[in-house]
């Protein structure tokens, strides 16, 4: 693999190549999320959550998607069930989130142990950080449940997952990796893209879909 | 496909709403007013705009501990100051009747909610604690709870709404009402007039305040209230002009250039402003089957100085669709009971006057003065000299009469009338009436109408191409 002199310089300073790559990929992923929001109309939980989940999925490699999605879905399911149970107690916000987070981490522990029992140690051997990222998803989910209701939170979670999976494929795309390490300056293009996205006033794809029924009345 | 994309450009999307309308027009101060119901209420009230009366507010736990719930009236609404989407609102309709000879003070403080269930002061306290902690506010910031007078449902709306009170959302831009919708609470929305939660949104024709098309929830087109045969179109909203005026004034005092005003109609007090929105939703376009962007473009850059002018511009530009529809179906034009018309007389002389449209009259007649101005002065003079005052019907034979009349220039016909001294004739001249831009050749009789309000009365003969709307 050919590295750009700048990248070689970074590596010589002791920054691992994987770290350089991920930091250079972050603008790409963030731009992807912005594109999904502004042009496609898929919202997700802001820009931070889907970007992080993308990298969490990467960290689960080589079985990124399988394990990542399992953990993601478990977190959301536990979040929903906990809300259902806690609702009747009328708890204040932070204690409620604390309880949800606790139940989520216990569940993940249970999943890891179960995986181990069935000789699937790949899951248990991943570092703790992607797991923690997944767990913080629970707070986002609970907050959205309270503000916008379960249905909206569920849809946003699904959208987050979709964007993260697309992001996962984008980041693990070999051509892009080679391109970025060889010509790291191409990430400057994301600024251009984001500037145009920031001035984009056209309808989103989901809005075309939303207005399609009455468009013929105009 | 291309056609579809072209048509869709008339709709306002999220990107455009945020970048082109909210960002440049809604400044920080306006946002603050829109986000705080109490501040909004105070400012509107100061400017003499109707709001529901504040009963009490509770800012923190101490105030909550000291609050005497027995001072509350029998019916009220409890709301979070920074709540959104109708969340966190409790409405009670009556105080529960006491069990006799009870001494417990708290037993008196039980109210009945819309669904018939009861709520105690303790329940309210716990709800207020939740409000203060910010459970219902955007990004969970600490909030204020307040009680306000409960609005009473208008009789007209009773059959259409489930439990709650319908409200009217009006989008105002540049002092012009741009689009409006009536929101009806349903069982699915649990009595809340919120489309996201499944309420019904009904489009309103801005000129007449009459409802048009409707959607259920986020975009399902409907014609009737689900499960009934109650049509949603054609509901005439009372106080319409007042409502438009209030919303325009609300825009001027709130500094929100792009505003969604929510107005409800109280049975006793008439229209009151519920809330101002700095980020009005886009579903209103679905309810009206019409695009906002197209409308906004038409009024950007206009200099509107007064409320009245803004209202007229909105009514003229964005109303009258119902009429157009009727005109399309029937092939007839809709006119009012008094209409501005044009008369074309001799040598193409044109005069514009207000005419009374009278389906009780058979034919059309105009004032003598007007006939003179139209160039029939000579004809009338000759007619008066030769015929005036004579009982020509008995005096002359048919041939003699015809000979006499044909000698008078421009006289198209005559009409016999009975007067105190036997039978006489009234002169008829040929003109062209232009009613609502349709030219109609008409023989009109000339009489003295100087003591009447309108110089022209149009009768049935010349109204065949029209439908008459007495409200117009």
XYZ file of C-alpha atoms in Angstrom:
690
model
C 0.000 0.000 0.000
C 1.282 3.437 -0.962
C 1.273 6.063 1.756
C 1.327 9.773 1.178
C 4.501 11.392 2.617
C 2.320 13.233 5.118
C 0.818 9.976 6.343
C 4.284 8.468 6.583
C 5.332 11.455 8.659
C 2.369 10.897 11.004
C 3.260 7.259 11.407
C 6.899 8.108 12.079
C 5.747 10.326 14.926
C 4.249 7.245 16.526
C 0.589 7.600 15.547
C -0.714 4.147 14.589
C -1.812 3.934 10.971
C -5.219 2.663 12.079
C -5.742 5.812 14.165
C -4.670 8.065 11.290
C -7.082 6.279 9.011
C -10.013 6.487 11.407
C -9.434 10.171 12.138
C -9.308 10.885 8.419
C -12.446 8.803 7.915
C -14.451 10.703 10.499
C -15.075 13.698 8.177
C -16.273 11.269 5.521
C -18.702 9.569 7.897
C -19.943 12.890 9.281
C -20.549 14.111 5.723
C -22.445 10.928 4.989
C -24.714 11.552 7.981
C -25.264 15.158 6.875
C -26.084 13.963 3.374
C -28.600 11.459 4.703
C -30.318 14.176 6.733
C -30.323 16.986 4.184
C -30.843 15.190 0.906
C -32.401 11.839 1.740
C -34.323 12.982 4.801
C -33.279 10.224 7.200
C -32.875 11.820 10.601
C -31.237 9.415 13.057
C -30.104 10.539 16.553
C -28.179 13.631 15.464
C -24.757 13.355 13.836
C -22.709 12.145 16.796
C -24.512 8.879 17.513
C -24.551 7.412 13.983
C -20.872 8.389 13.449
C -19.832 6.688 16.662
C -21.945 3.625 15.983
C -20.243 3.334 12.585
C -16.864 3.138 14.286
C -18.226 0.787 16.927
C -19.359 -1.560 14.153
C -15.850 -1.369 12.673
C -14.356 -2.231 16.031
C -16.419 -5.427 16.155
C -14.676 -6.652 12.973
C -14.175 -9.255 11.568
C -17.783 -9.992 12.439
C -18.699 -6.297 12.674
C -22.202 -6.360 11.303
C -23.366 -9.551 12.988
C -22.218 -8.655 16.492
C -22.749 -4.927 16.130
C -26.342 -5.262 15.029
C -27.041 -7.829 17.740
C -25.786 -5.485 20.435
C -27.562 -2.497 18.892
C -30.895 -4.266 18.723
C -30.518 -5.591 22.266
C -29.862 -2.092 23.594
C -32.976 -0.743 21.878
C -35.154 -3.655 22.998
C -33.986 -3.345 26.589
C -34.594 0.410 26.411
C -38.152 -0.161 25.286
C -38.939 -2.839 27.829
C -37.436 -0.783 30.652
C -39.529 2.210 29.716
C -42.587 0.011 29.762
C -41.728 -1.217 33.258
C -40.521 2.093 34.717
C -43.378 4.178 33.371
C -45.736 3.396 36.215
C -43.223 4.495 38.867
C -43.024 8.085 37.538
C -39.314 8.487 38.183
C -37.262 11.576 37.562
C -35.172 11.679 34.423
C -31.602 10.906 35.520
C -32.392 8.058 37.949
C -34.555 6.585 35.241
C -31.756 6.722 32.671
C -29.365 5.309 35.284
C -31.624 2.305 35.777
C -31.950 1.823 32.028
C -28.165 2.016 31.552
C -27.637 -0.525 34.338
C -30.074 -2.975 32.839
C -28.518 -2.487 29.418
C -25.001 -3.236 30.664
C -26.176 -6.285 32.568
C -27.897 -7.522 29.435
C -24.753 -7.055 27.368
C -22.749 -8.926 29.985
C -25.296 -11.714 29.737
C -24.988 -11.753 25.950
C -21.178 -11.976 26.146
C -21.359 -14.834 28.627
C -23.970 -16.654 26.572
C -21.795 -16.168 23.491
C -18.868 -17.651 25.350
C -20.918 -20.665 26.423
C -21.655 -21.398 22.766
C -17.966 -20.983 21.847
C -18.469 -17.615 20.197
C -15.664 -15.827 21.937
C -15.191 -13.318 19.113
C -17.745 -11.089 20.749
C -16.244 -11.244 24.206
C -12.783 -10.450 22.949
C -13.643 -7.000 21.530
C -12.442 -4.023 23.480
C -14.795 -2.369 25.968
C -15.081 0.956 24.095
C -17.376 -0.098 21.256
C -19.561 -1.760 23.895
C -19.666 1.450 25.936
C -20.562 3.440 22.829
C -23.447 1.080 22.225
C -24.590 1.436 25.829
C -24.664 5.247 25.643
C -27.093 4.787 22.792
C -29.578 3.867 25.502
C -29.608 7.414 26.886
C -30.270 8.899 23.456
C -33.063 6.405 23.040
C -34.696 7.051 26.411
C -34.482 10.844 25.946
C -36.169 10.557 22.557
C -38.829 8.254 23.975
C -39.721 10.877 26.555
C -39.680 13.787 24.143
C -41.228 12.255 21.060
C -42.779 8.963 22.112
C -41.801 5.314 21.635
C -42.720 5.110 17.978
C -40.598 8.098 16.974
C -37.692 6.823 19.073
C -37.928 3.417 17.458
C -37.949 4.909 13.951
C -34.971 7.146 14.777
C -33.086 4.132 16.152
C -33.771 2.164 12.964
C -32.597 5.140 10.891
C -29.445 5.398 12.993
C -28.744 1.746 12.363
C -29.262 2.118 8.611
C -26.902 5.111 8.379
C -24.320 3.354 10.542
C -24.403 0.275 8.354
C -23.973 2.367 5.201
C -21.145 4.187 6.993
C -19.611 0.857 7.952
C -19.534 -0.279 4.340
C -18.139 3.054 3.221
C -15.331 3.031 5.765
C -14.405 -0.608 5.171
C -14.404 -0.057 1.414
C -10.866 -0.931 0.384
C -10.672 1.604 -2.468
C -11.577 4.493 -0.176
C -9.015 3.400 2.410
C -6.275 3.237 -0.221
C -7.360 6.573 -1.661
C -7.304 8.341 1.685
C -3.916 7.001 2.732
C -2.447 7.854 -0.650
C -4.083 11.249 -1.088
C -5.139 12.354 2.405
C -5.977 15.853 1.157
C -9.088 14.532 -0.613
C -10.912 14.754 2.682
C -10.886 18.517 2.091
C -13.614 17.786 -0.441
C -15.924 17.039 2.460
C -15.811 20.754 3.278
C -16.998 21.593 -0.211
C -19.725 18.954 0.014
C -20.846 20.160 3.429
C -20.918 23.766 2.255
C -23.254 22.847 -0.550
C -25.332 20.650 1.769
C -25.528 23.590 4.165
C -27.026 25.759 1.434
C -29.234 23.074 -0.035
C -32.873 24.182 -0.057
C -34.395 21.504 -2.267
C -36.934 18.967 -1.086
C -35.601 15.870 0.630
C -36.271 12.507 -0.981
C -38.561 11.541 1.886
C -40.471 14.780 1.321
C -41.083 13.949 -2.333
C -42.516 10.724 -0.999
C -44.579 12.544 1.615
C -46.078 15.052 -0.826
C -46.544 12.651 -3.743
C -50.257 12.133 -3.127
C -51.167 15.780 -3.364
C -48.597 16.805 -5.984
C -51.087 16.001 -8.718
C -53.639 18.387 -7.186
C -51.351 21.343 -7.764
C -41.873 11.774 -13.719
C -40.383 15.111 -14.705
C -43.833 16.648 -14.302
C -43.953 15.290 -10.752
C -40.634 16.881 -9.824
C -41.687 20.172 -11.327
C -44.951 20.198 -9.420
C -43.250 19.261 -6.180
C -41.201 22.451 -6.311
C -44.274 24.277 -5.029
C -43.914 22.562 -1.663
C -41.912 23.941 1.202
C -39.465 21.345 2.533
C -37.524 21.236 5.810
C -34.285 22.496 4.265
C -35.889 25.485 2.664
C -38.045 26.261 5.708
C -35.028 26.336 8.003
C -32.575 28.095 5.725
C -34.735 30.537 3.788
C -37.583 31.357 6.147
C -36.824 30.614 9.797
C -33.137 31.601 9.888
C -33.430 35.076 8.297
C -36.832 35.994 9.736
C -37.073 34.572 13.240
C -34.622 36.328 15.499
C -33.622 35.305 18.991
C -36.195 37.492 20.744
C -39.003 35.998 18.691
C -37.798 32.484 19.421
C -37.797 33.254 23.144
C -41.388 34.446 22.974
C -42.457 31.397 21.015
C -40.693 28.998 23.374
C -42.165 30.394 26.578
C -45.941 30.212 26.842
C -46.005 32.607 29.805
C -43.899 35.287 28.132
C -45.961 34.914 24.985
C -49.184 35.272 26.956
C -47.926 38.420 28.676
C -46.845 40.108 25.458
C -50.022 39.251 23.588
C -52.156 40.449 26.473
C -50.252 43.728 26.660
C -51.131 44.268 23.012
C -54.801 43.558 23.592
C -54.839 40.233 21.843
C -57.091 37.589 23.383
C -55.393 34.901 25.461
C -56.768 32.525 28.054
C -56.453 33.966 31.547
C -53.569 32.898 33.761
C -54.740 31.534 37.128
C -51.452 30.762 38.866
C -47.895 29.715 38.156
C -45.516 27.499 40.117
C -41.806 28.060 39.572
C -40.141 25.660 41.999
C -40.648 23.082 44.753
C -41.062 25.739 47.490
C -43.861 27.437 45.631
C -45.409 24.040 45.053
C -45.317 23.257 48.806
C -46.963 26.562 49.630
C -49.564 26.353 46.897
C -53.133 26.056 48.131
C -54.969 23.754 45.739
C -58.342 24.694 47.176
C -57.982 28.127 45.538
C -58.180 26.516 42.105
C -61.450 26.874 40.217
C -63.651 23.965 39.199
C -62.184 23.737 35.744
C -58.724 24.666 34.497
C -55.803 23.575 32.343
C -52.384 22.755 33.816
C -49.516 23.292 31.381
C -45.727 23.242 31.251
C -44.305 26.634 30.203
C -41.913 25.189 27.656
C -43.880 22.122 26.677
C -44.266 21.215 23.032
C -46.567 19.089 20.954
C -49.313 19.315 23.580
C -47.329 17.112 25.984
C -47.746 17.442 29.727
C -51.090 19.244 29.605
C -53.827 18.223 32.036
C -57.336 19.606 31.606
C -60.034 19.210 34.246
C -63.694 19.925 33.661
C -65.288 19.901 37.096
C -64.648 19.477 40.789
C -65.875 16.165 42.118
C -68.933 16.414 44.355
C -68.071 15.961 48.029
C -69.047 13.001 50.081
C -71.137 14.659 52.797
C -69.918 15.391 56.352
C -66.310 14.989 55.510
C -63.883 17.153 57.354
C -60.851 16.272 55.340
C -59.747 19.350 53.457
C -58.055 17.289 50.725
C -61.208 15.430 49.817
C -62.470 18.660 48.341
C -59.590 18.802 45.915
C -60.580 16.133 43.430
C -61.289 17.006 39.821
C -62.714 15.166 36.837
C -60.755 14.856 33.602
C -62.110 14.688 30.055
C -62.241 10.897 30.009
C -64.237 10.800 33.234
C -61.390 9.665 35.461
C -60.583 11.661 38.596
C -57.405 13.403 39.588
C -56.448 14.458 43.108
C -54.332 17.345 44.362
C -51.621 14.772 45.111
C -51.627 13.621 41.469
C -51.415 17.213 40.313
C -48.502 17.846 42.673
C -46.568 14.923 41.282
C -47.305 16.086 37.743
C -46.130 19.615 38.596
C -42.924 18.180 40.055
C -42.348 16.455 36.718
C -42.948 19.721 34.885
C -40.530 21.625 37.139
C -37.890 18.959 36.552
C -38.236 19.536 32.845
C -39.800 16.218 31.846
C -41.888 17.940 29.176
C -39.566 20.694 28.050
C -37.181 20.664 25.110
C -33.829 19.182 26.137
C -35.157 18.673 29.678
C -34.335 22.113 31.105
C -36.099 23.008 34.386
C -39.503 24.482 33.708
C -42.429 26.404 35.198
C -45.917 24.950 35.619
C -48.967 27.164 35.262
C -52.720 26.974 35.546
C -54.933 28.778 33.086
C -58.613 29.114 32.486
C -60.087 26.219 30.517
C -61.433 27.104 27.072
C -64.976 25.996 26.342
C -65.817 24.116 23.187
C -67.813 25.958 20.558
C -71.161 24.252 19.759
C -70.316 24.273 16.052
C -67.233 22.134 16.606
C -68.840 19.673 19.015
C -69.687 16.949 16.498
C -66.259 17.179 14.893
C -63.925 16.887 17.842
C -63.123 14.182 20.333
C -62.734 15.480 23.914
C -60.341 18.369 23.350
C -60.659 21.743 21.675
C -59.930 22.203 17.974
C -57.586 24.993 17.035
C -56.708 26.923 13.924
C -53.129 27.077 12.714
C -52.322 30.045 10.514
C -48.982 30.624 8.818
C -48.141 34.313 8.608
C -45.264 35.655 6.572
C -44.494 39.289 5.863
C -47.779 40.311 7.548
C -49.811 38.219 5.154
C -51.732 35.103 6.185
C -50.428 32.456 3.807
C -52.159 29.225 4.726
C -54.492 27.995 7.437
C -55.754 24.714 8.805
C -58.295 23.609 11.343
C -57.003 20.879 13.627
C -59.524 18.512 15.142
C -58.590 16.259 18.051
C -59.488 12.590 17.579
C -59.570 9.478 19.702
C -56.178 8.499 18.281
C -54.670 11.840 19.288
C -56.252 11.482 22.741
C -58.040 14.811 22.526
C -54.952 16.718 21.422
C -55.029 18.895 18.328
C -51.662 17.593 17.172
C -51.275 16.000 13.748
C -48.190 14.029 14.778
C -50.349 12.240 17.317
C -53.155 11.500 14.872
C -55.417 14.544 14.874
C -57.274 15.648 11.745
C -56.020 18.643 9.765
C -58.529 20.433 7.556
C -57.445 23.021 5.008
C -59.127 26.420 5.072
C -59.907 28.730 2.186
C -58.386 32.016 3.327
C -60.920 34.259 1.617
C -64.031 32.740 3.146
C -62.840 30.802 6.188
C -64.514 27.686 4.829
C -62.841 24.304 5.133
C -61.685 22.435 2.032
C -59.642 19.220 1.971
C -58.503 17.189 4.975
C -55.880 14.760 6.192
C -55.754 12.350 9.097
C -52.497 12.231 11.027
C -49.365 12.781 8.989
C -50.853 12.586 5.545
C -53.758 10.245 4.917
C -56.320 12.102 2.755
C -59.871 11.873 4.101
C -63.263 13.432 3.376
C -65.271 12.465 6.428
C -64.621 12.147 10.140
C -63.530 8.500 10.389
C -66.434 6.210 11.211
C -69.080 8.844 10.431
C -70.659 10.517 7.417
C -69.728 13.937 8.762
C -68.143 15.843 5.861
C -65.041 17.826 6.714
C -65.305 20.291 3.863
C -67.594 23.288 3.971
C -67.355 24.055 7.708
C -67.595 27.814 8.009
C -65.310 29.080 10.725
C -66.848 31.888 12.780
C -64.969 35.162 13.489
C -62.801 34.434 10.460
C -61.660 37.980 9.713
C -61.018 38.535 13.397
C -58.879 35.437 13.520
C -56.846 36.613 10.536
C -56.398 40.059 12.091
C -55.300 38.578 15.418
C -52.728 36.357 13.782
C -51.258 39.242 11.786
C -51.080 41.417 14.906
C -49.478 38.534 16.799
C -46.778 38.462 14.170
C -46.108 42.176 14.488
C -45.726 42.072 18.270
C -43.752 38.819 18.444
C -40.982 39.722 15.961
C -41.426 36.360 14.280
C -41.182 36.950 10.549
C -42.288 33.437 9.766
C -44.918 32.477 12.273
C -47.383 29.685 12.922
C -50.129 31.090 15.161
C -52.458 28.684 16.980
C -55.856 30.177 17.693
C -58.798 28.521 19.434
C -62.362 29.753 19.660
C -63.873 29.932 23.120
C -67.640 29.594 23.402
C -67.922 32.777 25.462
C -64.884 34.841 24.601
C -64.440 34.185 20.894
C -60.994 33.714 19.367
C -58.004 33.438 21.741
C -54.386 32.847 20.842
C -53.093 29.578 22.283
C -49.511 29.576 21.175
C -47.041 31.030 18.710
C -44.718 28.707 16.803
C -41.370 29.780 15.429
C -40.976 26.486 13.569
C -44.377 25.643 12.141
C -44.720 22.152 10.671
C -45.158 21.332 7.017
C -48.249 19.110 7.169
C -50.462 22.147 6.656
C -49.597 21.781 2.964
C -51.075 18.296 2.914
C -54.240 19.452 4.679
C -54.693 22.185 2.073
C -53.488 20.094 -0.891
C -51.404 23.100 -1.757
C -47.750 24.138 -1.626
C -46.460 26.775 0.780
C -43.347 27.668 -1.162
C -45.305 28.865 -4.127
C -47.415 31.076 -1.889
C -44.470 32.429 0.101
C -42.682 33.391 -3.081
C -45.645 35.427 -4.222
C -45.632 37.650 -1.162
C -41.940 38.020 -0.416
C -40.795 41.557 -0.960
C -44.260 43.099 -0.654
C -44.404 46.141 1.598
C -47.399 45.616 3.841
C -47.946 48.493 6.265
C -51.233 47.692 7.951
C -53.030 44.649 9.320
C -56.048 45.316 7.100
C -53.911 45.414 3.986
C -52.114 42.195 4.908
C -55.433 40.501 5.507
C -56.812 41.626 2.144
C -53.715 40.488 0.287
C -53.917 37.050 1.916
C -57.625 36.699 1.262
C -57.293 37.746 -2.366
C -54.233 35.699 -3.212
C -54.888 32.528 -1.287
C -58.641 32.230 -1.226
C -61.525 31.662 -3.536
C -60.469 28.150 -4.423
C -63.838 26.772 -3.412
C -65.553 29.194 -5.751
C -63.254 28.265 -8.573
C -64.110 24.660 -7.942
C -67.844 25.324 -8.046
C -67.348 27.397 -11.166
C -65.485 24.546 -12.749
C -68.171 21.983 -11.965
C -71.205 24.081 -12.847
C -69.642 26.093 -15.629
C -71.149 29.135 -13.930
C -69.505 32.043 -12.178
C -70.174 32.753 -8.532
C -71.124 36.365 -7.757
C -72.327 38.162 -4.664
C -75.634 39.935 -4.007
C -73.978 43.257 -4.746
C -71.477 43.236 -7.547
C -69.340 45.804 -9.347
C -70.376 45.744 -12.987
C -69.565 47.671 -16.138
C -72.123 49.071 -18.529
C -71.248 49.763 -22.134
C -73.578 52.231 -23.779
C -73.613 54.202 -27.025
C -70.326 54.707 -28.870
C -68.564 52.348 -26.464
C -69.034 54.569 -23.418
C -68.136 52.592 -20.282
C -69.338 53.231 -16.744
C -68.544 51.120 -13.690
C -71.214 50.962 -10.974
C -72.340 48.808 -8.073
C -75.371 46.770 -9.014
C -77.860 44.920 -6.904
C -78.242 41.324 -7.993
C -81.947 40.558 -7.546
C -83.279 37.131 -8.412
C -86.755 38.438 -7.486
C -86.786 40.802 -10.457
C -87.449 39.566 -13.951
C -85.384 42.001 -15.936
C -82.736 44.637 -15.469
C -83.318 48.317 -14.978
C -80.981 51.266 -14.646
C -81.315 54.794 -13.363
C -82.277 57.507 -15.873
C -79.252 59.589 -14.957
C -77.006 56.619 -15.696
C -78.756 56.060 -19.029
C -78.045 59.681 -19.945
C -74.378 59.262 -19.097
C -74.299 56.178 -21.303
C -75.346 58.323 -24.239
C -79.060 57.679 -24.280
C -79.946 61.242 -23.263
C -81.460 62.126 -26.651
C -83.468 58.961 -26.843
C -84.930 59.494 -23.388
C -85.688 63.136 -24.133
C -87.522 62.336 -27.379
C -89.338 59.505 -25.663
C -90.429 61.797 -22.857
C -91.676 64.435 -25.304
C -93.623 62.008 -27.473
C -94.839 59.465 -24.986
C -94.446 60.923 -21.490
C -97.643 61.311 -19.526
C -99.893 59.946 -22.321
C -101.925 56.819 -21.998
C -100.687 55.606 -25.373
C -102.141 52.137 -24.929
C -105.712 53.295 -25.161
C -105.044 56.415 -27.189
C -103.319 54.832 -30.166
C -103.746 51.691 -32.222
C -100.992 49.070 -32.354
C -99.634 50.276 -35.702
C -99.624 53.899 -34.573
C -97.747 52.963 -31.413
C -95.110 51.014 -33.320
C -94.692 53.890 -35.727
C -94.309 56.321 -32.869
C -91.730 54.194 -31.049
C -89.709 53.409 -34.172
C -89.302 57.107 -34.798
C -87.327 57.433 -31.579
C -83.597 56.718 -32.050
C -81.819 54.101 -29.909
C -85.040 52.881 -28.373
C -84.761 49.122 -28.308
C -88.118 48.280 -26.879
C -90.713 49.442 -24.409
C -92.382 47.941 -21.437
C -95.957 48.769 -20.470
C -96.511 49.803 -16.888
C -99.641 50.619 -15.014
C -99.636 53.998 -13.357
C -102.152 56.276 -11.653
C -103.343 57.695 -14.975
C -103.817 54.445 -16.867
C -101.221 52.602 -18.913
C -97.903 54.091 -19.817
C -94.650 52.900 -21.313
C -91.148 52.761 -19.994
C -88.232 53.106 -22.440
C -85.829 50.226 -22.950
C -82.322 50.657 -24.381
C -79.723 48.192 -25.542
C -76.486 48.029 -23.535
C -73.846 45.475 -22.711
C -73.457 44.456 -19.079
C -70.086 43.158 -17.986
C -70.600 41.067 -14.874
C -67.513 39.356 -13.416
C -65.765 39.933 -16.764
C -68.488 38.166 -18.771
C -70.159 40.458 -21.344
C -73.934 40.087 -21.593
C -75.941 42.039 -24.176
C -79.006 43.280 -22.348
C -82.096 45.333 -22.963
C -82.499 47.424 -19.848
C -85.395 49.646 -18.852
C -84.709 53.176 -17.665
C -86.448 54.500 -14.574
C -85.772 56.988 -11.860
C -83.767 55.152 -9.175
C -82.208 58.243 -7.632
C -83.913 57.535 -4.260
C -82.558 53.943 -4.170
C -79.144 52.731 -2.967
C -78.022 51.143 -6.222
C -78.394 52.746 -9.659
C -78.694 49.336 -11.291
C -80.709 46.250 -10.483
C -79.928 43.053 -12.367
C -82.793 40.631 -12.854
C -83.116 36.915 -13.620
C -83.024 37.328 -17.406
C -79.379 38.346 -17.283
C -78.229 36.036 -14.486
C -78.401 32.725 -16.334
C -74.636 32.356 -16.379
C -74.193 32.943 -12.643
C -74.665 31.393 -9.230
C -75.275 33.808 -6.391
C -73.512 33.521 -3.051
C -75.317 35.748 -0.594
C -72.310 35.697 1.778
C -70.018 37.277 -0.729
